[in-house]
Coordinates of C-alpha atoms in Angstrom, one line a residue:
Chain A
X617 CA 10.4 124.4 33.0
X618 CA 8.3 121.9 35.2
X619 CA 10.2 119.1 35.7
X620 CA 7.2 117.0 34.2
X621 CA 7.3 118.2 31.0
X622 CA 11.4 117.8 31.5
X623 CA 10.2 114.2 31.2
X624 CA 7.6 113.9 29.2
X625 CA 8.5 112.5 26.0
X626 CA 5.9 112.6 23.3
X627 CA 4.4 109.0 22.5
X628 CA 5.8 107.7 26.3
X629 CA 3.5 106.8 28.9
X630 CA 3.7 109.0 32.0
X631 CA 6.5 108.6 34.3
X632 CA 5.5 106.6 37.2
X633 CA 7.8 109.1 40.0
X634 CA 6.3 111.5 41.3
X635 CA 7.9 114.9 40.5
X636 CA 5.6 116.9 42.8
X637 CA 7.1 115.2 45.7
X638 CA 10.9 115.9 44.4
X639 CA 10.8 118.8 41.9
X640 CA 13.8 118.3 39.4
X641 CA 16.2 121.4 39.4
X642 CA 19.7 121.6 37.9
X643 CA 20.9 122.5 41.3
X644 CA 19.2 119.3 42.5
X645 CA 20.9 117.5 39.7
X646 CA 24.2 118.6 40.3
X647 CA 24.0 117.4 43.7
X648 CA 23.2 114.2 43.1
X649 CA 25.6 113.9 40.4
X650 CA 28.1 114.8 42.8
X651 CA 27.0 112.6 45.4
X652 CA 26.9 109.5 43.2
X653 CA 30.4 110.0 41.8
X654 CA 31.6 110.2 45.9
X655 CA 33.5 107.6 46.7
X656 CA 33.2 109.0 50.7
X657 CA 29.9 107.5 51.1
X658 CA 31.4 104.3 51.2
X659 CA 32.8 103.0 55.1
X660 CA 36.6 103.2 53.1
X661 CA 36.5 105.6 51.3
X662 CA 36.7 103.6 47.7
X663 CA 33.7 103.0 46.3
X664 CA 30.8 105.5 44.7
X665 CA 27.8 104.6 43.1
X666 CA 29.9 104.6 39.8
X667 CA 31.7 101.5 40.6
X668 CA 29.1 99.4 39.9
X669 CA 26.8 101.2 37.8
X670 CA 29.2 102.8 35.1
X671 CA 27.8 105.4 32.4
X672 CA 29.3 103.9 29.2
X673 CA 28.0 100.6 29.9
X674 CA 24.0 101.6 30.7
X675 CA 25.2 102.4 34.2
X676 CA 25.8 98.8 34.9
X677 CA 29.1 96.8 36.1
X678 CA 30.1 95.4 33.2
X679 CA 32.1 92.7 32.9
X680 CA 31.1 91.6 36.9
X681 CA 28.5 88.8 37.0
X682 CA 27.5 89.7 40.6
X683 CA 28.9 93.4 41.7
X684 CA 31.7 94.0 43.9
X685 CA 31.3 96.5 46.7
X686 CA 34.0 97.5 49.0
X687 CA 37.4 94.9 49.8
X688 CA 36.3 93.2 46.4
X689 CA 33.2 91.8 48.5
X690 CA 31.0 89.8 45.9
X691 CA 27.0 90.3 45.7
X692 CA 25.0 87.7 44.7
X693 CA 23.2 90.3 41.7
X694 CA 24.5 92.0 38.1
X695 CA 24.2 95.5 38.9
X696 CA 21.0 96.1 36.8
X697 CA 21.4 99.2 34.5
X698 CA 20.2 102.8 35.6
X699 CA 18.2 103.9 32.3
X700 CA 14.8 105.8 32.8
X701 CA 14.1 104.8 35.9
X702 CA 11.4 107.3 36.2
X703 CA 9.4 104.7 34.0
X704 CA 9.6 101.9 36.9
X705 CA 7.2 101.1 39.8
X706 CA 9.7 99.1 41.4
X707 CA 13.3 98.6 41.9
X708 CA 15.9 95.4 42.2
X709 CA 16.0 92.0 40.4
X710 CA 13.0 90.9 42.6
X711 CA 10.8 94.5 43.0
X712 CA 12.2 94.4 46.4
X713 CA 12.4 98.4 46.6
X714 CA 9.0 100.1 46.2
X715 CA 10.0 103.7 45.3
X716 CA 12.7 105.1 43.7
X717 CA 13.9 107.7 46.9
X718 CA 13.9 105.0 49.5
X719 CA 16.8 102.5 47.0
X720 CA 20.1 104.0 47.9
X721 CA 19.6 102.8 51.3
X722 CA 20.1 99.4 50.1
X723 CA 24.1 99.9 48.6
X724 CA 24.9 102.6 51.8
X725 CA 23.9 100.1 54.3
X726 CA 24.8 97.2 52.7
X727 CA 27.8 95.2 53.6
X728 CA 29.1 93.9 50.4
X729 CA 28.9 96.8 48.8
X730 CA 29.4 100.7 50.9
X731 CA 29.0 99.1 54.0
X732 CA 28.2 102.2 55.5
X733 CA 25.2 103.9 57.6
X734 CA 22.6 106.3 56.8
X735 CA 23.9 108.6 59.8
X736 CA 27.3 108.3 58.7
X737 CA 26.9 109.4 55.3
X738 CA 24.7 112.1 56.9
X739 CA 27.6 113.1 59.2
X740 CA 30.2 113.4 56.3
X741 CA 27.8 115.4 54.3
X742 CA 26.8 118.0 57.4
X743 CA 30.7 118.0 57.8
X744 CA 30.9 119.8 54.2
X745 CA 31.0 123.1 53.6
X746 CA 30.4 122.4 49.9
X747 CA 27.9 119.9 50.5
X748 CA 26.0 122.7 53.3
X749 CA 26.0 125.0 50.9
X750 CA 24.4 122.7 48.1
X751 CA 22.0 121.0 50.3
X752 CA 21.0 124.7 51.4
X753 CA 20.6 125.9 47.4
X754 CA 18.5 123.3 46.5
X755 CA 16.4 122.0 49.9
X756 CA 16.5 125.6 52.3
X757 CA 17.8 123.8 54.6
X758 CA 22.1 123.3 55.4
X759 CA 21.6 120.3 57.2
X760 CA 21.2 117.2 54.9
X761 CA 18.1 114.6 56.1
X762 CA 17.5 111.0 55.0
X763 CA 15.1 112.9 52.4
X764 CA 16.7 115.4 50.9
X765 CA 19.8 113.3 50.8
X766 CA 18.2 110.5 49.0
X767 CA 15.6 112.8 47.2
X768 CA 19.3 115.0 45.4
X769 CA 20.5 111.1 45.0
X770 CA 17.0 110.5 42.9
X771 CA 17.2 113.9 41.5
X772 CA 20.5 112.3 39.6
X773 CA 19.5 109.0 39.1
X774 CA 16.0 109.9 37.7
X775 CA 17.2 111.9 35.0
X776 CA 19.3 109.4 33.4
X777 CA 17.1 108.9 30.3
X778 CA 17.6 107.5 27.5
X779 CA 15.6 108.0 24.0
X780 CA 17.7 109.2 21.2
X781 CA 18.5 105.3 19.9
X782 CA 18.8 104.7 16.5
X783 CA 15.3 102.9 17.0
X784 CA 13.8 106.3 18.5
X785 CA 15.0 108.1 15.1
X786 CA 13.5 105.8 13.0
X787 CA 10.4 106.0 14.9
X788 CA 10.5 109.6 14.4
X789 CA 11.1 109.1 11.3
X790 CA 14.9 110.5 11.1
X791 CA 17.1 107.5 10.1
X792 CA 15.6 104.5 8.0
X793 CA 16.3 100.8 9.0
X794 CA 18.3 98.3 6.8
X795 CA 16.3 95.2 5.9
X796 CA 18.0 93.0 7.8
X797 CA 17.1 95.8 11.2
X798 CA 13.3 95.6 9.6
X799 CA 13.5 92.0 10.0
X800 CA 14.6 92.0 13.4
X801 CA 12.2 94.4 14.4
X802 CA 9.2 91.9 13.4
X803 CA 10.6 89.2 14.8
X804 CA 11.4 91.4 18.5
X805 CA 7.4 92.4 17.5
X806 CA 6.6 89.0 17.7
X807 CA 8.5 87.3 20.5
X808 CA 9.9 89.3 22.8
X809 CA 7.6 92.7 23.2
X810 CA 5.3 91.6 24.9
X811 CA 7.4 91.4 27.8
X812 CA 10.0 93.8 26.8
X813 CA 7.7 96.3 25.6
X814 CA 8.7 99.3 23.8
X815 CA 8.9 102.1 23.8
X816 CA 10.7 101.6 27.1
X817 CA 11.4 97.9 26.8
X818 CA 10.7 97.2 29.8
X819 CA 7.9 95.9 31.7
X820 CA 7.0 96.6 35.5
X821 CA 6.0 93.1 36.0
X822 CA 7.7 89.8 36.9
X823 CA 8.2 86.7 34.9
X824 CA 10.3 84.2 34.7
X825 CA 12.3 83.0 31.2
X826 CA 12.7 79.3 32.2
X827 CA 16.6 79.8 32.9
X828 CA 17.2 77.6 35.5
X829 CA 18.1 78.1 39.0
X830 CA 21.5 79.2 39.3
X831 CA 23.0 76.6 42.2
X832 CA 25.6 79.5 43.5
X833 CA 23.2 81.4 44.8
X834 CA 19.6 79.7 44.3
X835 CA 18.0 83.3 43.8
X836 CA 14.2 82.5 43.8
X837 CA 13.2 86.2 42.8
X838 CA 10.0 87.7 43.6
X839 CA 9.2 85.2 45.6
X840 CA 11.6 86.4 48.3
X841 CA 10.0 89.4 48.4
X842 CA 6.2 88.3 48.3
X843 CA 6.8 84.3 49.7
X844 CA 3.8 83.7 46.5
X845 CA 4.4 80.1 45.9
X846 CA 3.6 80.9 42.6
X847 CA 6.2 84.3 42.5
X848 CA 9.2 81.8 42.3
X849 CA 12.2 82.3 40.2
X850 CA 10.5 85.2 38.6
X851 CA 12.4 88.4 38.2
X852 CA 11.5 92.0 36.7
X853 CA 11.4 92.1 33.1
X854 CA 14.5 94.6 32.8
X855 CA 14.6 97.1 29.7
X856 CA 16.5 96.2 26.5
X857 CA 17.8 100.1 25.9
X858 CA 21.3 99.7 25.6
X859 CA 21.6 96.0 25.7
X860 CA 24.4 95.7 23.4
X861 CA 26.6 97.4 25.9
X862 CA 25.5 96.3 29.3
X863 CA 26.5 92.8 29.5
X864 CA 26.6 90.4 31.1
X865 CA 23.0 89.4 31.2
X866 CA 20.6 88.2 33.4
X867 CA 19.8 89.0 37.2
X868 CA 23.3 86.5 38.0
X869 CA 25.6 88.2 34.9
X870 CA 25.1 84.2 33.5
X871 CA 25.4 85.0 30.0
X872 CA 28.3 87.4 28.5
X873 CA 27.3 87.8 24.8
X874 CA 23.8 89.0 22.8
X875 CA 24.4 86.2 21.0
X876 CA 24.3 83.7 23.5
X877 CA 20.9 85.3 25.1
X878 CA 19.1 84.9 22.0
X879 CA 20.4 81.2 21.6
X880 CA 19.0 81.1 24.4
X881 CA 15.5 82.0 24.3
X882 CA 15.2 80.4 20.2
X883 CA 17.0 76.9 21.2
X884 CA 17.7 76.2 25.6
X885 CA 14.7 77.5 26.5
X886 CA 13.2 74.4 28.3
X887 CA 9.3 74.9 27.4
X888 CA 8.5 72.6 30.6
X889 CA 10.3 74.9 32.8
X890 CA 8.1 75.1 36.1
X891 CA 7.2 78.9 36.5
X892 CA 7.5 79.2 32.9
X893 CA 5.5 82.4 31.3
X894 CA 2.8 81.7 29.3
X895 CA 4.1 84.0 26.5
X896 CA 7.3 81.8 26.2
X897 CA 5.3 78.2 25.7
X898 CA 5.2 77.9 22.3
X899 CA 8.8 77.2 20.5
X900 CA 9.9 80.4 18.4
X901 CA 11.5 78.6 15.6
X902 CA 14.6 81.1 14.6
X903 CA 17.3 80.4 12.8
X904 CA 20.4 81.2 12.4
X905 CA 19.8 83.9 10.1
X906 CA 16.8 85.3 12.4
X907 CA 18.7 85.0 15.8
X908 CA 21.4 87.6 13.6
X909 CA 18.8 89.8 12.5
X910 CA 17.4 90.0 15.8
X911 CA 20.8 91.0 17.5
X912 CA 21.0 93.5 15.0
X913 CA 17.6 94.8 16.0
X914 CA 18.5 95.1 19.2
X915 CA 21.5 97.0 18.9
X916 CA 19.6 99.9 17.3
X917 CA 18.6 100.3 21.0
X918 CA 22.1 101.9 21.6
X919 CA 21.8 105.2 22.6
X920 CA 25.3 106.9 22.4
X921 CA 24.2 110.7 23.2
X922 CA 23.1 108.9 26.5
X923 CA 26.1 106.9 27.1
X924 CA 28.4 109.7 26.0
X925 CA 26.8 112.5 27.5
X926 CA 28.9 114.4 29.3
X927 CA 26.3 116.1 32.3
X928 CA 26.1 111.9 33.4
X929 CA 29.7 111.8 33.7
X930 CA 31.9 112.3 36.5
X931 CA 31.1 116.2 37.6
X932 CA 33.8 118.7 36.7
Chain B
X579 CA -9.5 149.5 80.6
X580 CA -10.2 147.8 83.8
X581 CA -12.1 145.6 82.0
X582 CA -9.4 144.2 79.4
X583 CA -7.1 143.9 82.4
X584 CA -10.0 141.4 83.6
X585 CA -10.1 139.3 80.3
X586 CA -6.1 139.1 80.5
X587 CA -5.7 137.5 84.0
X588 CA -8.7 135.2 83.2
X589 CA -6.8 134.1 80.2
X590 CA -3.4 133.9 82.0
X591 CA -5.4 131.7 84.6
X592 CA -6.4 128.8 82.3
X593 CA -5.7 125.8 84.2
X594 CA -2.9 124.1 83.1
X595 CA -4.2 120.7 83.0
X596 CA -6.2 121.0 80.3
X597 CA -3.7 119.6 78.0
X598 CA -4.2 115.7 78.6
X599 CA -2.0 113.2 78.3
X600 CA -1.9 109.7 77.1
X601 CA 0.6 107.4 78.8
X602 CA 2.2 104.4 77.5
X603 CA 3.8 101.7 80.1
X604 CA 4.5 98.0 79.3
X605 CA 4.5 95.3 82.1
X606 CA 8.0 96.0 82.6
X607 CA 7.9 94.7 86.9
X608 CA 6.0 91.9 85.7
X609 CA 8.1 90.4 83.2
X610 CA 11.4 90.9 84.8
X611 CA 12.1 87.9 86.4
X612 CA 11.1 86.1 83.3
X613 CA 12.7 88.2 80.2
X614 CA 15.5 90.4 79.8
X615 CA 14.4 93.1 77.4
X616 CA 16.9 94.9 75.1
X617 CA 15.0 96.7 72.8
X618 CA 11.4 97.5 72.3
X619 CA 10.7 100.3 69.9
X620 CA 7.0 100.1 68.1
X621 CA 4.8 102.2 65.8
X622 CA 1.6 103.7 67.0
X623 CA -0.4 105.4 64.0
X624 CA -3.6 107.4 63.2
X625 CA -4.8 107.9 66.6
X626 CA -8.2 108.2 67.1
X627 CA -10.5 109.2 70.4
X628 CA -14.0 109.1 71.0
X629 CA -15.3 111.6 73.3
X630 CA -18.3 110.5 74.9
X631 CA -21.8 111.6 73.1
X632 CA -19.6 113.0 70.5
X633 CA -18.3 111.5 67.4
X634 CA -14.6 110.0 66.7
X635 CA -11.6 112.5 66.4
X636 CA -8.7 111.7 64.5
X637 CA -5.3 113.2 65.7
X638 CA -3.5 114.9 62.7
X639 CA -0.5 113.7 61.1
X640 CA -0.9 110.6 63.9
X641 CA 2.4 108.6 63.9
X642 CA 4.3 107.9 67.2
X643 CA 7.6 105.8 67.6
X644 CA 7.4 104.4 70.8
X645 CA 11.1 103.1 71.8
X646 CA 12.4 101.9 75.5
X647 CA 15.3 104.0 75.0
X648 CA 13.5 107.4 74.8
X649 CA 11.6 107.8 77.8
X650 CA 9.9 111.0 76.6
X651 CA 8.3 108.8 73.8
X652 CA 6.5 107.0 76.3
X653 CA 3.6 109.8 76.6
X654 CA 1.6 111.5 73.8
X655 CA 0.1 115.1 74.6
X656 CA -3.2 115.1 73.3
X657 CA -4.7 118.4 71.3
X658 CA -6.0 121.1 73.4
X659 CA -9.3 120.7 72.2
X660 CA -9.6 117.8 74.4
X661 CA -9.4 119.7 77.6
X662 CA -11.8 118.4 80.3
X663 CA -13.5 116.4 78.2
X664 CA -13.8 112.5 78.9
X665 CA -12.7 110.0 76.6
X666 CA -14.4 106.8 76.5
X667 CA -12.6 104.8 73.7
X668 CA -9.5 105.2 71.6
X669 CA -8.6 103.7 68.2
X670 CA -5.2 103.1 67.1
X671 CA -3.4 101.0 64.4
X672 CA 0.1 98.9 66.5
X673 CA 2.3 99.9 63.2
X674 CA 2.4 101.8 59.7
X675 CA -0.3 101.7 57.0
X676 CA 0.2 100.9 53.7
X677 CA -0.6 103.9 52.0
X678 CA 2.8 105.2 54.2
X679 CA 5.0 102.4 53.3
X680 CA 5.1 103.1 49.6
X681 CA 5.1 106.9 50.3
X682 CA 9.0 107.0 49.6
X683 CA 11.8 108.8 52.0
X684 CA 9.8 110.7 55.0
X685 CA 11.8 112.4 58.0
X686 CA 10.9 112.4 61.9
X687 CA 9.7 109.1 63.5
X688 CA 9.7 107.7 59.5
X689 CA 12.9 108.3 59.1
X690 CA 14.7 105.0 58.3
X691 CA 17.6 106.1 60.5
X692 CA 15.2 105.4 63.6
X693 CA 16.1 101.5 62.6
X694 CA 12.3 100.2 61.7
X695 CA 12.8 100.2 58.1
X696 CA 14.0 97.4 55.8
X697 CA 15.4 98.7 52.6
X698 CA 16.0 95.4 50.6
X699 CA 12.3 95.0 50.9
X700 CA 11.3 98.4 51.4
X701 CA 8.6 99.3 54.1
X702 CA 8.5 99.7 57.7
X703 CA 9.2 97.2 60.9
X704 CA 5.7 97.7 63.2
X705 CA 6.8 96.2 66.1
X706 CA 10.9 94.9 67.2
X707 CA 11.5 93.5 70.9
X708 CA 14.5 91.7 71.0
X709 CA 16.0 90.1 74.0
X710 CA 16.4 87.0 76.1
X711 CA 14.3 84.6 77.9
X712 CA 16.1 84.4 81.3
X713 CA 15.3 80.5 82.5
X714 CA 16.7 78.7 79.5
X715 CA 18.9 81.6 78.1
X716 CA 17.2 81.6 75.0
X717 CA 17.8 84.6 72.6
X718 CA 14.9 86.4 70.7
X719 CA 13.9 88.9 68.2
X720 CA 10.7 89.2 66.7
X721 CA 10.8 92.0 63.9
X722 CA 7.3 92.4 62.6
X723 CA 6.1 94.2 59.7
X724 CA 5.2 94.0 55.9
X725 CA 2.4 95.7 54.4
X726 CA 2.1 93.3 51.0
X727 CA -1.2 91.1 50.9
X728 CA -1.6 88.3 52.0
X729 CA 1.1 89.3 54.3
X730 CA 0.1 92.5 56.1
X731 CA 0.7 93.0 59.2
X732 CA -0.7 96.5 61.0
X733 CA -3.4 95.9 63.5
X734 CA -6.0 98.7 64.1
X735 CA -7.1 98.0 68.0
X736 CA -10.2 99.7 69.5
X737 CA -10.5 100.3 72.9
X738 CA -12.9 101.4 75.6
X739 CA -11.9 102.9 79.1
X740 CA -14.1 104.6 82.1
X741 CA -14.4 107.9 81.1
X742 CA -14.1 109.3 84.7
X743 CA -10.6 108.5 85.4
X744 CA -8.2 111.2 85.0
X745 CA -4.8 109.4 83.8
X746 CA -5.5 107.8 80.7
X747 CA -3.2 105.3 80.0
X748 CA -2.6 102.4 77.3
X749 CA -0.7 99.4 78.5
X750 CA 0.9 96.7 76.7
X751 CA 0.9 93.3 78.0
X752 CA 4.8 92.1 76.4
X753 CA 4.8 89.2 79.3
X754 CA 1.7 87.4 77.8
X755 CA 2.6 88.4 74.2
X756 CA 5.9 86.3 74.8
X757 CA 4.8 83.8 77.1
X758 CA 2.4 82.9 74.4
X759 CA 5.2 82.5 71.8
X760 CA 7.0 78.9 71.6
X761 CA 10.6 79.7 71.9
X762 CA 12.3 76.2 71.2
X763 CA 10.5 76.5 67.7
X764 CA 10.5 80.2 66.8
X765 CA 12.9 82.8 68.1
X766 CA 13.8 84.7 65.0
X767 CA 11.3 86.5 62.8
X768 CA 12.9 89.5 60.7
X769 CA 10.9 89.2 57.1
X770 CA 7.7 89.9 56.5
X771 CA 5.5 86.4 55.9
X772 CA 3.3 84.0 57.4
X773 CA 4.5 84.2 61.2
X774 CA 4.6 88.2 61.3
X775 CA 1.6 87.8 60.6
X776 CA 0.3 85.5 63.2
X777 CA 2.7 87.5 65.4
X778 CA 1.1 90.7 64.6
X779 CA -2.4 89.3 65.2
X780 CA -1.7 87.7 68.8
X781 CA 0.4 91.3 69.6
X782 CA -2.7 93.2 69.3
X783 CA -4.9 91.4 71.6
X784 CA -2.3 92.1 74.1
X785 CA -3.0 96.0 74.8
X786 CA -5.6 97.4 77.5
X787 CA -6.8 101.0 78.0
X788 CA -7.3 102.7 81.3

């Protein structure tokens, strides 16, 4: 099986990763899986990738507005969810991370979450006979690099895929809609997928939804990345799949409930907002009764043989 | 028989010297009294020589981390097809291109365990001296990269030497480079942007070829 084709889902555009580069193999797998539920990366000892990105929540940190890394140290981002990721050009609230293999850097390294080094984690790892021996199945090679050690991490993270939602069946045409789903799925047609754009929901662009600054951390986006004028307060548009599970929302956790996003976007939304998309101009005009049957759209996104599978869990 | 014996001491007599070197230096005695230096650790990339009458060669899989702490890294050995032959002009780019900054995780002198590598912004530092101007005790580190139009920041240089000199050597000029640089207004750079920029384009004027 070519790992391609072990992505390649009919009616999907092409992953953007490139599987030549890091061929996918269940040893491979297994090694990262192992290495993101290990809590030794981290300078304590206490915290693994799982922390913050949690599989029964979308892989996100629910319930944290900002993450927290190791002592209870506070980010200033929501832990953005891990779902498809093979899909995305880029990586972080503001693109910031430009290929999937080089992002685990960021968390190791950074102090307020592992706080930890690159030749640390590499030490630990070489220090392994379990680890040697994995590293040496899947790579040829014992002795763990920054690549292969970040390609297994990848390996894990860039099979998390979801698309068995109750939206994917229908589309399939297994499962049928109630109206009230039908109606929500027009209206999502309407307002929202242009940006979130199924099938994955997602776009790999930037944009920003008029919320305002937020004063704690006055996150201006993109445009710390690029320093575009024009780039400010404008964030990936992140993917919908799973939504009704990975709360809070938004790149600071601002908003705990669906509900209160779609309020959002139908009646807050200030049209004058400077950096304001285009797409989001014109008023949407939804009431009550749409804003429900749009939440109930979105919730067919749930995917629970994703969230409950057991080969993303914690390794056995 | 005799005869073999003659082809194998004329090949175990190849002088040895015909694998060239190219040596790196920095006006270390120079800047002394002027600037303490505490690290200086730069990118030289895609290497390219011009032999004269001939046309450009490009070394393969060209990437060199040149860093003050590894004296070893101060001197590239040139392919043996160089031998005698005299070298009248080298190309080189002062940091990473942009086709290798998106490339993902790479080992060796890529490896972002070597410390030129930003991973909140992902891509490579070019260029990083950091240290301290001795007369007014003023502290400095200038880390230069980012490959992101309108903000990119490796330099190709191209340079021309007398091809009859033996030692070939390419010399950066890090006194004028900082000299040239106002330190009561800028002593900091570590993000790509408009000053690595204007950093990175004053930096490559400041090399010379021998």
């Amino acid at each position: 099986m070519s790992s391609e084709q072990h992505l390649q889902i009919s009616e999907w555009p092409k992953p953007v990763y490139n599987f030549e580069q890091n061929p996918i193999t269940e040893d491979g797998f297994q090694l990262g899986r192992k290495l993101f539920y290990d809590p030794m990366l981290s300078r304590d000892n206490t915290i693994s990738c799982a922390n913050c990105h949690l599989q029964f929540t979308g892989f996100t940190h629910v319930d944290h507005a900002v993450s927290h890394g190791i002592e209870g140290r506070k980010g200033t981002r929501n832990s953005p969810v891990l779902i498809n990721l093979a899909w995305n050009s880029s990586f972080h609230w503001d693109g910031g991370v430009n290929h999937l293999d080089v992002q685990a850097i960021n968390p190791i390294q950074h102090p307020a979450e592992m706080d930890n080094s690159l030749s640390n984690v590499l030490e630990y790892v070489n220090d392994s006979k379990e680890y040697r021996s994995a590293f040496f199945t899947v790579f040829g090679d014992s002795i763990a690099t920054s690549s292969s050690l970040m390609r297994a991490i990848s390996q894990f993270t860039v099979s998390l895929v979801s698309s068995n939602s109750k939206y994917d069946q229908y589309q399939r045409g297994e499962v049928d809609f109630s109206n009230q789903e039908k109606r929500g799925l027009k209206l999502f047609e309407k307002h929202c997928n242009s940006c979130h754009t199924a099938p994955l929901f997602n776009s790999n662009e930037y944009a920003s939804n008029g919320l305002p600054i937020d004063t704690a951390y006055n996150d201006l986006g993109r445009y710390g990345i690029s320093k575009v004028g024009s780039d400010s307060l404008k964030f990936r548009i992140p993917t919908l799949r799973n939504i009704e599970h990975t709360y809070p929302y938004m790149h600071d956790g601002r908003f705990k409930k669906l509900r209160e996003v779609v309020q959002y976007y139908a009646e807050e939304l200030d049209r004058e907002a400077p950096y304001l998309s285009e797409k989001l101009k014109t008023e949407m005009k939804l009431s009550d009764n749409h804003q429900k049957d749009l939440i109930a759209f979105l919730c067919t996104l749930t995917d629970r043989s994703f969230l409950y599978n057991r080969r993303f869990g914690f390794p056995n | 028989m005799i005869r073999l014996l003659f082809i194998a001491l004329l090949l175990s007599f190849q002088p040895v010297s015909a694998q060239r070197e190219l040596d790196i230096e920095f006006d270390q005695d120079e800047l002394k009294d002027r600037y303490e230096i505490n690290v200086l650790r730069f990118y030289l990339m895609s290497l390219q020589f011009h032999v004269s009458g001939c046309e450009w060669y490009a070394e393969e899989n060209s990437v060199h981390l040149i860093d003050l702490e590894d004296a070893s890294s101060w001197k590239i050995q040139l392919p043996k097809e160089f031998g005698k032959s005299s070298i009248d002009s080298i190309s080189f780019l002062i940091g990473v291109d942009s086709t290798t900054n998106v490339a993902g995780i790479l080992d060796g002198d890529l490896d972002p365990i070597k410390g030129m590598y930003w991973a909140w912004n992902s891509g490579y530092i070019n260029f990083k001296v950091e240290g301290k101007k001795l007369d007014s005790e003023t502290k400095f580190e200038y880390h230069l990269g980012g490959y992101l139009p309108p903000f990119s920041t490796a330099r190709r240089v191209s340079l021309a030497r007398n091809p009859q000199k033996k030692r070939m050597t390419l010399r950066l000029e890090l006194k004028q480079f900082l000299d040239e640089l106002d330190m009561k207004e800028l002593t900091e750079v570590m993000i790509p942007g408009e000053e690595a920029v204007l950093l990175s384009d004053q930096l490559s004027n400041r090399f010379s070829f021998d």
